[in-house]
Short mmCIF file of C-alpha atoms in Angstrom, two decimals:
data_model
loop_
_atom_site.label_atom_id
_atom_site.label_comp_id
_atom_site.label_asym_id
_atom_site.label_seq_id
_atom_site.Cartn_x
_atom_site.Cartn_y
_atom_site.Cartn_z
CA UNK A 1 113.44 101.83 151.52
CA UNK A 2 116.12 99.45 150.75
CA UNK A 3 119.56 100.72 150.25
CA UNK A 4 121.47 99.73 146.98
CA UNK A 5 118.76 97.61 145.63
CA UNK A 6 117.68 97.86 141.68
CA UNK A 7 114.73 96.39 140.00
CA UNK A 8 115.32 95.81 136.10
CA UNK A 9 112.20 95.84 134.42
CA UNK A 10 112.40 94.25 130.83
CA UNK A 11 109.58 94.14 128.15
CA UNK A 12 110.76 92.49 124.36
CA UNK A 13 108.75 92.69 121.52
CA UNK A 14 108.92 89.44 119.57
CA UNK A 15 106.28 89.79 116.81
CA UNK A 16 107.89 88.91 113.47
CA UNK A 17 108.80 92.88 112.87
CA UNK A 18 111.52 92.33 115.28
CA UNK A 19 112.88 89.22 113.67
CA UNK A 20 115.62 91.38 111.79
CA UNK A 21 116.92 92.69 115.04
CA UNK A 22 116.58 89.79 117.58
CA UNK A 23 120.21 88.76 117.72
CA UNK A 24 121.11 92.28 118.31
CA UNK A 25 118.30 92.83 120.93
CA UNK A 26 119.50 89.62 122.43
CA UNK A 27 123.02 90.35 122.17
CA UNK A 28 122.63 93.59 123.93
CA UNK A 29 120.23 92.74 126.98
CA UNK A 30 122.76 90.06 127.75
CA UNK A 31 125.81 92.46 127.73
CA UNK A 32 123.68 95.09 129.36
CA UNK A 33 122.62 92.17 132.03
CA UNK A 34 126.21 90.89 132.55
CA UNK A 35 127.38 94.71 132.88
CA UNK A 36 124.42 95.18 135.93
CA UNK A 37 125.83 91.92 137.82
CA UNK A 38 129.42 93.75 138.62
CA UNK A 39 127.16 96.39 140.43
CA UNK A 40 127.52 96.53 144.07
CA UNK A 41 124.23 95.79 145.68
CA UNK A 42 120.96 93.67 145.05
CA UNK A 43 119.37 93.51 142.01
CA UNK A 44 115.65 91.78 140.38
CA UNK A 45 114.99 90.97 137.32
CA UNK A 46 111.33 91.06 135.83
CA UNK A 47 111.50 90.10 131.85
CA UNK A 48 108.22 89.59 129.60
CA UNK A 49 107.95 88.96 126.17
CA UNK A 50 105.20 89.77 123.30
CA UNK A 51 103.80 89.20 120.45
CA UNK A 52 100.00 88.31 119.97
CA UNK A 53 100.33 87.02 123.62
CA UNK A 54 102.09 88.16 126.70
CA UNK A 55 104.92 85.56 128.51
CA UNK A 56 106.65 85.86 131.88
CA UNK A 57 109.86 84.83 131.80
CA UNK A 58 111.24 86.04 134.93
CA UNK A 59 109.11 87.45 137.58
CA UNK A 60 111.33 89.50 140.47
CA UNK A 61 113.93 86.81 139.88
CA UNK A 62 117.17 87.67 141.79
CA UNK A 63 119.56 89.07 139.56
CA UNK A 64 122.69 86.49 139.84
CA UNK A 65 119.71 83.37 139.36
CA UNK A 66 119.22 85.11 135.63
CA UNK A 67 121.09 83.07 132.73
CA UNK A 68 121.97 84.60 129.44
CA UNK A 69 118.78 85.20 127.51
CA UNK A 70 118.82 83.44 123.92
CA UNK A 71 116.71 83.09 120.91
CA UNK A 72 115.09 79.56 123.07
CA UNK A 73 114.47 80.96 126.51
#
């Protein structure tokens, strides 16, 4: 087992529902991302998205190669 090691598992819903909410939900996974990377340790990213389909974004991507998530990516 690896010592100080975290894996961040992320699933967004971005059906049409969630349109009202999307800058928020954005807003928030990026401060909540920025927040994990002064953590001492290493840390993976895994983020999907969904709607009608299913979209990989990051797959077990170290965590300081992750970018701010936006309303594009």
């Amino acid at each position: 087992m690896r010592q100080n090691f975290t894996s961040i598992n992320i699933l967004l819903d971005r059906s049409g529902s969630m349109q009202k909410v999307s800058d928020d939900t954005i807003g928030g996974l990026n401060t909540f991302l920025n927040e994990q990377r002064k953590v001492k340790g290493d840390a993976v990213v895994s983020l999907a998205t969904f709607a009608s389909d299913y979209t990989l974004i990051h797959d077990f991507a170290p965590l300081d190669q992750v970018g701010d998530i936006s309303n594009k990516t």
